[in-house]
Short mmCIF file of C-alpha atoms in Angstrom, two decimals:
data_model
loop_
_atom_site.label_atom_id
_atom_site.label_comp_id
_atom_site.label_asym_id
_atom_site.label_seq_id
_atom_site.Cartn_x
_atom_site.Cartn_y
_atom_site.Cartn_z
CA MET A 420 -1.69 3.14 47.30
CA LYS A 421 0.32 6.28 46.63
CA THR A 422 2.55 4.37 44.22
CA LEU A 423 -0.46 3.07 42.29
CA LEU A 424 -1.85 6.60 42.00
CA LEU A 425 1.48 7.85 40.67
CA ILE A 426 1.60 5.03 38.10
CA ALA A 427 -1.99 5.75 37.05
CA PHE A 428 -1.21 9.46 36.73
CA ALA A 429 1.90 8.72 34.66
CA ILE A 430 -0.09 6.45 32.30
CA ILE A 431 -2.82 9.08 31.87
CA ALA A 432 -0.21 11.77 31.26
CA LEU A 433 1.54 9.60 28.65
CA ILE A 434 -1.73 8.87 26.84
CA PHE A 435 -2.54 12.59 26.85
CA LEU A 436 0.87 13.51 25.45
CA LEU A 437 0.60 10.87 22.72
CA TYR A 438 -2.87 12.11 21.84
CA MET A 439 -1.72 15.72 21.61
CA ASP A 440 1.31 14.68 19.54
CA PHE A 441 -0.93 12.76 17.15
CA TYR A 442 -3.61 15.48 17.00
CA PHE A 443 -1.26 18.34 16.19
CA GLY A 444 0.91 16.16 13.95
CA ARG A 445 -2.14 15.19 11.90
CA LYS A 446 -3.27 18.80 11.75
CA HIS A 447 0.18 19.86 10.53
CA GLN A 448 0.19 17.17 7.83
CA LEU A 449 -3.25 18.09 6.52
CA LYS A 450 -2.27 21.76 6.35
CA ASN A 451 0.87 21.00 4.34
CA THR A 452 -0.47 18.31 2.01
CA LYS A 453 -1.51 19.44 -1.43
CA ARG A 454 -3.35 17.28 -3.92
CA ARG A 455 -1.40 16.19 -6.99
CA ASN A 456 -3.45 15.32 -10.04
CA HIS A 457 -1.54 13.56 -12.78
CA PRO A 458 -3.09 13.75 -16.25
CA PHE A 459 -4.67 10.79 -17.98
CA ARG A 460 -2.04 8.80 -19.87
CA TYR A 461 -1.82 5.79 -22.16
CA SER A 462 0.56 2.99 -21.15
CA ASN A 463 1.00 -0.75 -21.57
CA PHE A 464 0.59 -2.98 -18.51
CA THR A 465 1.48 -6.51 -17.50
CA ILE A 466 -0.17 -7.96 -14.39
CA TYR A 467 1.73 -10.11 -11.86
CA CYS A 468 -0.13 -11.85 -9.03
CA ASN A 469 2.59 -14.32 -8.09
CA GLY A 470 5.98 -13.40 -6.67
CA LYS A 471 7.65 -16.32 -8.44
CA GLU A 472 6.63 -14.69 -11.73
CA LEU A 473 7.21 -11.07 -10.71
CA PHE A 474 10.70 -11.25 -9.21
CA PRO A 475 12.43 -12.97 -12.15
CA GLU A 476 10.95 -10.28 -14.41
CA LEU A 477 11.88 -7.46 -12.03
CA PHE A 478 15.42 -8.72 -11.51
CA SER A 479 15.90 -9.32 -15.24
CA THR A 480 14.80 -5.76 -15.94
CA LEU A 481 17.21 -4.42 -13.31
CA LYS A 482 20.06 -6.41 -14.87
CA GLY A 483 19.34 -4.74 -18.21
CA ALA A 484 19.64 -1.19 -16.83
CA LYS A 485 21.98 1.04 -18.83
CA HIS A 486 21.68 4.45 -17.17
CA HIS A 487 19.74 4.49 -13.89
CA ILE A 488 17.74 2.43 -11.43
CA HIS A 489 15.31 4.17 -9.08
CA ILE A 490 13.71 2.03 -6.36
CA LEU A 491 11.49 2.70 -3.37
CA PHE A 492 10.05 -0.03 -1.17
CA TYR A 493 8.22 -0.06 2.12
CA THR A 494 9.81 -3.34 3.18
CA VAL A 495 13.01 -5.05 2.14
CA LYS A 496 13.96 -7.89 4.45
CA THR A 497 17.32 -9.54 5.11
CA ASP A 498 16.72 -13.03 3.73
CA SER A 499 18.05 -14.81 0.66
CA ILE A 500 15.96 -13.03 -1.98
CA SER A 501 16.61 -9.66 -0.31
CA ASN A 502 20.35 -10.38 -0.39
CA GLU A 503 20.04 -11.29 -4.07
CA PHE A 504 18.27 -7.97 -4.63
CA PHE A 505 20.99 -5.99 -2.84
CA SER A 506 23.75 -7.88 -4.67
CA LEU A 507 22.13 -7.13 -8.01
CA LEU A 508 21.96 -3.42 -7.22
CA ARG A 509 25.59 -3.41 -6.11
CA GLU A 510 26.68 -5.11 -9.35
CA LYS A 511 24.85 -2.52 -11.44
CA ALA A 512 26.37 0.34 -9.44
CA LYS A 513 29.85 -1.13 -10.04
CA GLU A 514 29.07 -1.15 -13.77
CA GLY A 515 28.49 2.61 -13.59
CA VAL A 516 24.68 2.58 -13.54
CA GLU A 517 23.17 5.24 -11.26
CA VAL A 518 21.37 3.38 -8.49
CA ARG A 519 19.13 5.22 -6.03
CA LEU A 520 17.39 3.27 -3.29
CA VAL A 521 14.88 4.61 -0.77
CA LEU A 522 13.41 2.44 1.98
CA ASP A 523 10.86 3.25 4.64
CA TRP A 524 12.63 3.52 7.99
CA LEU A 525 10.19 1.40 9.98
CA GLY A 526 9.12 -0.97 7.22
CA SER A 527 12.76 -1.87 6.48
CA LEU A 528 14.04 -1.61 10.04
CA LYS A 529 15.86 -4.96 9.72
CA VAL A 530 18.22 -3.53 7.10
CA ARG A 531 21.35 -3.08 9.22
CA LYS A 532 24.08 -0.46 9.05
CA LYS A 533 26.50 -3.02 7.64
CA ILE A 534 24.26 -3.64 4.62
CA ILE A 535 23.80 0.08 4.09
CA GLN A 536 27.55 0.67 4.31
CA GLU A 537 28.21 -2.05 1.72
CA LEU A 538 25.62 -0.54 -0.62
CA GLN A 539 27.10 2.93 -0.30
CA GLU A 540 30.69 1.69 -0.71
CA ASP A 541 29.69 0.19 -4.06
CA GLY A 542 28.24 3.49 -5.22
CA ILE A 543 24.54 3.13 -4.41
CA GLU A 544 22.85 6.31 -3.23
CA PHE A 545 20.81 5.09 -0.26
CA TYR A 546 18.41 6.89 2.08
CA PHE A 547 15.78 5.95 4.58
CA CYS A 548 12.57 7.97 4.34
CA HIS A 549 10.09 8.85 7.05
CA ILE A 550 12.53 8.72 9.94
CA PRO A 551 10.57 9.69 13.09
CA LYS A 552 11.37 13.21 14.21
CA LEU A 553 10.31 16.01 16.52
CA PRO A 554 8.13 17.92 17.19
CA PHE A 555 5.54 15.20 16.42
CA LEU A 556 7.56 12.10 17.24
CA PHE A 557 4.66 9.70 17.83
CA TYR A 558 2.73 10.91 14.79
CA SER A 559 5.75 10.74 12.49
CA LEU A 560 6.32 7.17 13.70
CA GLN A 561 2.85 6.26 12.38
CA VAL A 562 3.16 7.90 8.95
CA ARG A 563 4.89 5.40 6.68
CA ASN A 564 5.84 5.47 3.01
CA HIS A 565 3.96 2.38 1.88
CA ARG A 566 4.71 2.78 -1.85
CA LYS A 567 6.52 0.25 -4.01
CA ILE A 568 8.23 1.74 -7.06
CA ALA A 569 10.95 0.47 -9.40
CA ILE A 570 12.03 2.36 -12.53
CA VAL A 571 14.75 1.38 -14.99
CA ASP A 572 16.20 3.98 -17.41
CA GLY A 573 12.91 5.91 -17.29
CA GLU A 574 11.50 3.32 -19.70
CA ILE A 575 10.17 0.42 -17.60
CA GLY A 576 8.39 0.75 -14.27
CA PHE A 577 6.85 -1.48 -11.63
CA MET A 578 4.33 -0.61 -8.91
CA GLY A 579 1.80 -2.40 -6.73
CA GLY A 580 1.63 -4.40 -3.53
CA PHE A 581 4.72 -6.65 -3.42
CA ASN A 582 7.69 -5.91 -1.16
CA ILE A 583 11.06 -7.69 -1.22
CA GLY A 584 11.41 -10.77 0.97
CA LYS A 585 10.91 -14.52 1.16
CA ASP A 586 7.26 -14.08 2.20
CA TYR A 587 6.49 -12.91 -1.32
CA ILE A 588 7.98 -15.95 -3.09
CA ASN A 589 6.00 -18.45 -0.98
CA ALA A 590 8.87 -19.25 1.39
CA ASN A 591 7.01 -18.33 4.59
CA LEU A 592 5.33 -21.56 5.71
CA LYS A 593 2.67 -19.74 7.73
CA LEU A 594 1.59 -17.37 4.94
CA SER A 595 2.39 -19.44 1.85
CA PRO A 596 1.44 -19.16 -0.92
CA TRP A 597 1.38 -15.36 -0.97
CA ARG A 598 -1.13 -13.76 -3.35
CA ASP A 599 -0.56 -10.13 -4.31
CA CYS A 600 -0.77 -7.83 -7.34
CA HIS A 601 1.87 -5.77 -9.13
CA ILE A 602 1.91 -4.13 -12.53
CA LYS A 603 4.72 -3.55 -15.01
CA MET A 604 4.34 -0.32 -16.96
CA THR A 605 5.76 1.05 -20.21
CA GLY A 606 4.63 4.17 -22.03
CA GLU A 607 3.45 7.65 -21.09
CA GLY A 608 2.75 6.84 -17.44
CA LEU A 609 6.47 6.35 -16.75
CA ASP A 610 6.94 10.13 -16.53
CA ASP A 611 4.46 10.32 -13.66
CA LEU A 612 5.89 7.27 -11.90
CA GLN A 613 9.37 8.79 -12.21
CA ARG A 614 8.10 12.08 -10.87
CA GLU A 615 6.60 10.38 -7.82
CA PHE A 616 9.87 8.61 -7.08
CA LEU A 617 11.90 11.80 -7.46
CA LYS A 618 9.56 13.68 -5.12
CA ASP A 619 10.06 10.96 -2.50
CA TRP A 620 13.79 11.05 -3.25
CA LEU A 621 13.81 14.80 -2.63
CA GLY A 622 12.04 14.30 0.69
CA ALA A 623 14.53 11.66 1.83
CA SER A 624 17.81 13.02 0.40
CA LYS A 625 17.09 16.77 0.00
CA ILE A 626 18.47 16.39 -3.54
CA ASN A 627 16.21 17.74 -6.29
CA LEU A 628 16.45 15.86 -9.59
CA LEU A 629 12.98 16.71 -10.86
CA GLN A 630 14.24 19.11 -13.53
CA ASN A 631 16.80 16.69 -14.94
CA SER A 632 15.51 15.73 -18.40
CA VAL A 633 17.68 12.60 -18.59
CA TYR A 634 15.20 10.89 -16.25
CA PHE A 635 12.28 11.74 -18.54
CA PRO A 636 12.97 10.22 -21.98
CA THR A 637 10.42 10.52 -24.78
CA GLN A 638 7.66 8.00 -24.19
CA SER A 639 5.53 6.14 -26.71
CA LYS A 640 1.77 6.03 -26.32
CA GLY A 641 0.41 2.79 -24.92
CA THR A 642 -3.04 1.21 -25.23
CA SER A 643 -4.47 1.50 -21.68
CA ARG A 644 -5.92 4.80 -20.49
CA HIS A 645 -5.01 5.42 -16.87
CA GLN A 646 -4.16 7.96 -14.19
CA LEU A 647 -1.54 7.71 -11.46
CA ILE A 648 -2.99 8.67 -8.05
CA PRO A 649 -0.61 9.50 -5.17
CA SER A 650 -1.89 10.17 -1.64
CA LYS A 651 -0.35 11.25 1.64
CA GLY A 652 -2.94 10.64 4.34
CA LYS A 653 -5.35 12.97 2.59
CA TYR A 654 -7.72 12.77 -0.40
CA LEU A 655 -7.76 8.96 -0.64
CA GLU A 656 -11.00 8.80 1.35
CA GLU A 657 -12.57 11.27 -1.08
CA ILE A 658 -11.33 9.32 -4.11
CA LEU A 659 -12.65 5.98 -2.83
CA SER A 660 -15.94 7.57 -1.75
CA ASN A 661 -16.45 9.03 -5.23
CA LEU A 662 -15.73 5.67 -6.86
CA ILE A 663 -18.36 3.99 -4.67
CA ARG A 664 -20.85 6.86 -4.99
CA ASN A 665 -20.75 6.73 -8.78
CA ALA A 666 -21.13 2.95 -9.02
CA LYS A 667 -24.22 1.89 -10.96
CA LYS A 668 -23.98 -1.89 -11.13
CA SER A 669 -21.13 -3.51 -9.22
CA ILE A 670 -18.19 -2.98 -6.87
CA ILE A 671 -15.43 -5.53 -6.30
CA ILE A 672 -13.05 -4.87 -3.40
CA CYS A 673 -10.02 -7.07 -2.88
CA THR A 674 -7.95 -6.18 0.18
CA PRO A 675 -5.96 -7.83 2.97
CA TYR A 676 -7.40 -5.44 5.57
CA PHE A 677 -10.97 -4.18 5.53
CA ILE A 678 -11.31 -1.32 8.04
CA PRO A 679 -13.22 1.41 6.18
CA THR A 680 -13.80 4.97 7.42
CA LYS A 681 -17.27 6.11 8.48
CA GLN A 682 -17.72 8.04 5.24
CA ILE A 683 -16.71 5.10 3.03
CA MET A 684 -18.88 2.72 5.02
CA ARG A 685 -21.86 5.04 4.51
CA GLU A 686 -21.21 5.10 0.77
CA LEU A 687 -21.06 1.29 0.65
CA LEU A 688 -24.39 1.01 2.47
CA PHE A 689 -25.96 3.65 0.19
CA ALA A 690 -24.67 1.71 -2.84
CA LEU A 691 -26.40 -1.43 -1.56
CA ASP A 692 -29.60 0.58 -1.17
CA ARG A 693 -29.25 1.50 -4.88
CA ASN A 694 -29.06 -2.25 -5.68
CA VAL A 695 -25.38 -2.10 -6.55
CA GLU A 696 -23.83 -5.54 -6.15
CA ILE A 697 -20.83 -5.52 -3.81
CA MET A 698 -18.32 -8.34 -3.49
CA LEU A 699 -15.41 -8.41 -1.04
CA LEU A 700 -12.42 -10.73 -1.28
CA LEU A 701 -10.43 -10.89 1.96
CA PRO A 702 -7.84 -13.25 3.44
CA ASN A 703 -8.92 -16.04 5.74
CA ASN A 704 -5.54 -15.96 7.49
CA ALA A 705 -4.27 -12.77 9.13
CA ASP A 706 -0.65 -11.62 9.09
CA HIS A 707 -1.10 -9.04 11.87
CA ILE A 708 -2.82 -9.12 15.24
CA LEU A 709 -6.44 -7.88 15.45
CA VAL A 710 -6.81 -6.89 11.76
CA LYS A 711 -9.31 -9.67 11.11
CA GLU A 712 -11.43 -8.89 14.17
CA ALA A 713 -11.34 -5.19 13.27
CA SER A 714 -13.35 -5.94 10.11
CA PHE A 715 -16.17 -7.92 11.72
CA SER A 716 -18.42 -5.02 12.78
CA TYR A 717 -18.34 -3.63 9.23
CA LEU A 718 -18.85 -7.02 7.62
CA ARG A 719 -21.95 -7.73 9.73
CA LYS A 720 -23.65 -4.58 8.42
CA LEU A 721 -22.71 -5.34 4.83
CA LEU A 722 -23.65 -9.02 5.00
CA ALA A 723 -27.02 -8.07 6.47
CA LYS A 724 -27.65 -6.15 3.21
CA ASN A 725 -26.64 -9.07 0.96
CA THR A 726 -23.03 -8.17 0.28
CA THR A 727 -21.08 -11.17 -1.00
CA VAL A 728 -17.92 -11.82 1.01
CA TYR A 729 -15.25 -14.41 0.27
CA GLN A 730 -12.22 -15.39 2.32
CA TYR A 731 -9.15 -16.56 0.43
CA ALA A 732 -8.17 -19.93 1.91
CA HIS A 733 -5.09 -20.87 -0.13
CA GLY A 734 -2.34 -19.04 1.75
CA PHE A 735 -2.37 -15.28 2.34
CA PHE A 736 -4.20 -12.72 0.21
CA HIS A 737 -2.50 -9.30 -0.03
CA SER A 738 -3.85 -7.82 -3.31
CA LYS A 739 -5.27 -4.30 -3.27
CA ILE A 740 -7.79 -3.97 -6.10
CA THR A 741 -11.11 -2.15 -6.50
CA ILE A 742 -13.16 -2.56 -9.69
CA VAL A 743 -16.28 -0.46 -10.30
CA ASP A 744 -18.87 -1.29 -12.98
CA ASP A 745 -16.27 -3.16 -15.07
CA GLU A 746 -15.10 0.32 -16.15
CA ILE A 747 -12.35 1.33 -13.75
CA CYS A 748 -9.75 -0.72 -11.88
CA PHE A 749 -8.08 0.99 -8.92
CA ILE A 750 -4.85 -0.84 -8.09
CA GLY A 751 -1.70 -0.06 -6.13
CA SER A 752 -0.24 -0.02 -2.64
CA SER A 753 -3.14 1.17 -0.46
CA ASN A 754 -5.17 -1.18 1.68
CA PHE A 755 -8.86 -0.61 2.29
CA ASP A 756 -8.20 0.57 5.82
CA LYS A 757 -7.84 3.71 7.92
CA ARG A 758 -4.06 3.53 8.06
CA SER A 759 -3.70 3.71 4.28
CA ILE A 760 -6.41 6.35 4.03
CA PHE A 761 -5.39 8.68 6.87
CA LEU A 762 -1.68 8.05 7.50
CA ASN A 763 0.41 6.33 4.86
CA HIS A 764 1.92 7.69 1.68
CA GLU A 765 0.40 5.48 -1.02
CA LEU A 766 0.49 5.19 -4.79
CA ASN A 767 -2.37 3.82 -6.86
CA CYS A 768 -3.33 3.69 -10.51
CA GLY A 769 -6.81 4.05 -11.94
CA VAL A 770 -7.00 2.04 -15.17
CA TYR A 771 -9.84 2.65 -17.67
CA ASP A 772 -9.29 -0.18 -20.13
CA LYS A 773 -11.66 -3.09 -20.80
CA LYS A 774 -8.87 -5.51 -21.71
CA PHE A 775 -6.85 -4.77 -18.57
CA ILE A 776 -9.95 -4.98 -16.37
CA GLY A 777 -10.91 -8.27 -18.01
CA GLU A 778 -7.47 -9.72 -17.24
CA MET A 779 -7.72 -8.52 -13.64
CA GLN A 780 -11.19 -10.03 -13.25
CA GLU A 781 -9.85 -13.31 -14.58
CA GLN A 782 -7.20 -13.27 -11.83
CA ILE A 783 -9.88 -12.53 -9.25
CA GLN A 784 -12.02 -15.41 -10.52
CA ASN A 785 -9.04 -17.72 -10.06
CA ASP A 786 -8.71 -16.45 -6.48
CA LEU A 787 -12.41 -17.01 -5.82
CA LYS A 788 -12.02 -20.67 -6.73
CA LEU A 789 -9.64 -20.93 -3.77
CA SER A 790 -11.90 -18.99 -1.42
CA ASN A 791 -14.83 -19.76 0.87
CA PRO A 792 -17.94 -17.62 1.33
CA LEU A 793 -18.30 -15.81 4.64
CA LEU A 794 -21.88 -15.81 5.91
CA LEU A 795 -23.48 -13.54 8.46
CA ALA A 796 -24.09 -16.57 10.67
CA ASP A 797 -20.31 -17.13 10.82
CA ILE A 798 -19.70 -13.85 12.68
CA GLU A 799 -23.13 -12.93 14.01
CA ASN A 800 -22.64 -14.39 17.49
CA PRO A 801 -19.00 -13.85 18.49
CA THR A 802 -17.50 -15.41 21.58
CA ILE A 803 -16.60 -13.17 24.51
CA TRP A 804 -12.93 -13.46 23.54
CA THR A 805 -13.62 -12.48 19.92
CA LEU A 806 -15.86 -9.63 21.06
CA LEU A 807 -13.11 -8.36 23.35
CA LYS A 808 -10.63 -8.42 20.47
CA GLU A 809 -13.15 -6.53 18.33
CA LYS A 810 -13.48 -3.81 20.96
CA VAL A 811 -9.72 -3.46 21.32
CA SER A 812 -9.22 -3.44 17.54
CA HIS A 813 -11.82 -0.68 17.22
CA ILE A 814 -9.83 1.52 19.58
CA PHE A 815 -6.60 0.97 17.68
CA SER A 816 -8.12 0.73 14.18
CA PRO A 817 -6.30 3.81 12.78
CA PHE A 818 -2.94 2.19 13.61
CA LEU A 819 -3.56 -1.42 12.51
#
């Protein structure tokens, strides 16, 4: 009995310490996070929703680099396409091209010391970012850099939802085919994309290159009006809430994880009361435990108010897109969940261009053809096991 009491006390003490670590870590982050507002720019965009189309274009662009390659990814794995990626970077470094690579410590945990050593021996400047550290060890373990950035010579950039690995070229049998969304950018917006990378580079390496003009060549004006929107666990909730609040006709939300905050959920329900049509496109298959069950309580409320919900049934759906009134498309790395909103460092782009939005809606229509409607009756009466998973997922929803 005494042993059980000691174990119970130890568990309670651990939970308390983790809570205090998280509470004060979050408080510290909010205090030290300042909002960055990039100006509206005009760039040219190409949309990629298939890894087998994106990666040949990305790798071809990297091969054409003359001066520098700047890359940040949340996840790079250690499979065949990842090895091809690393080999390509090593070849460019040997040619004398400046290659800087930043990976999230947890997201790319499988990248071993041997790989890192080989990269550095060939001249690649490599750093992990967001390495957990004291005094808020547990909190810093939760805050990930979820961005995906690639810039070549300050002239061509890529950003969006794809990472590097076989999953993203339809080689994972469980999650194949993989549906995602990335954009290639040329034009004025490259300066802002470069600036975001160099700020993350400064955080990881402590080397400040932001004043080096060679990384900011003169840019031509593109055709699509847009604004780059970075976030660091703050302000994203406000941005999404404003988008929803200002909607007059329609809202389309495409996301792999739908776990909205209380404020965003209120705005969605208010929008429905204003007769705004809301459509959600979610995956039918889940790639992480509990994320699907975590969405059910929100979906019931929305379905009860005539929200249209589809589940992508042709593999795994990982795109992160929000379109409001056919006037703005919000696309990038952030999921529609509490982790992206309150914890992760994310990078999105708000595009105000009819042609771009039309192309994105065409991609979404193609996805809807491979999706099935989710009805309230499908989730209205959950089994005891499903209900238990919902309750557990609710507790851990900020970390899913």
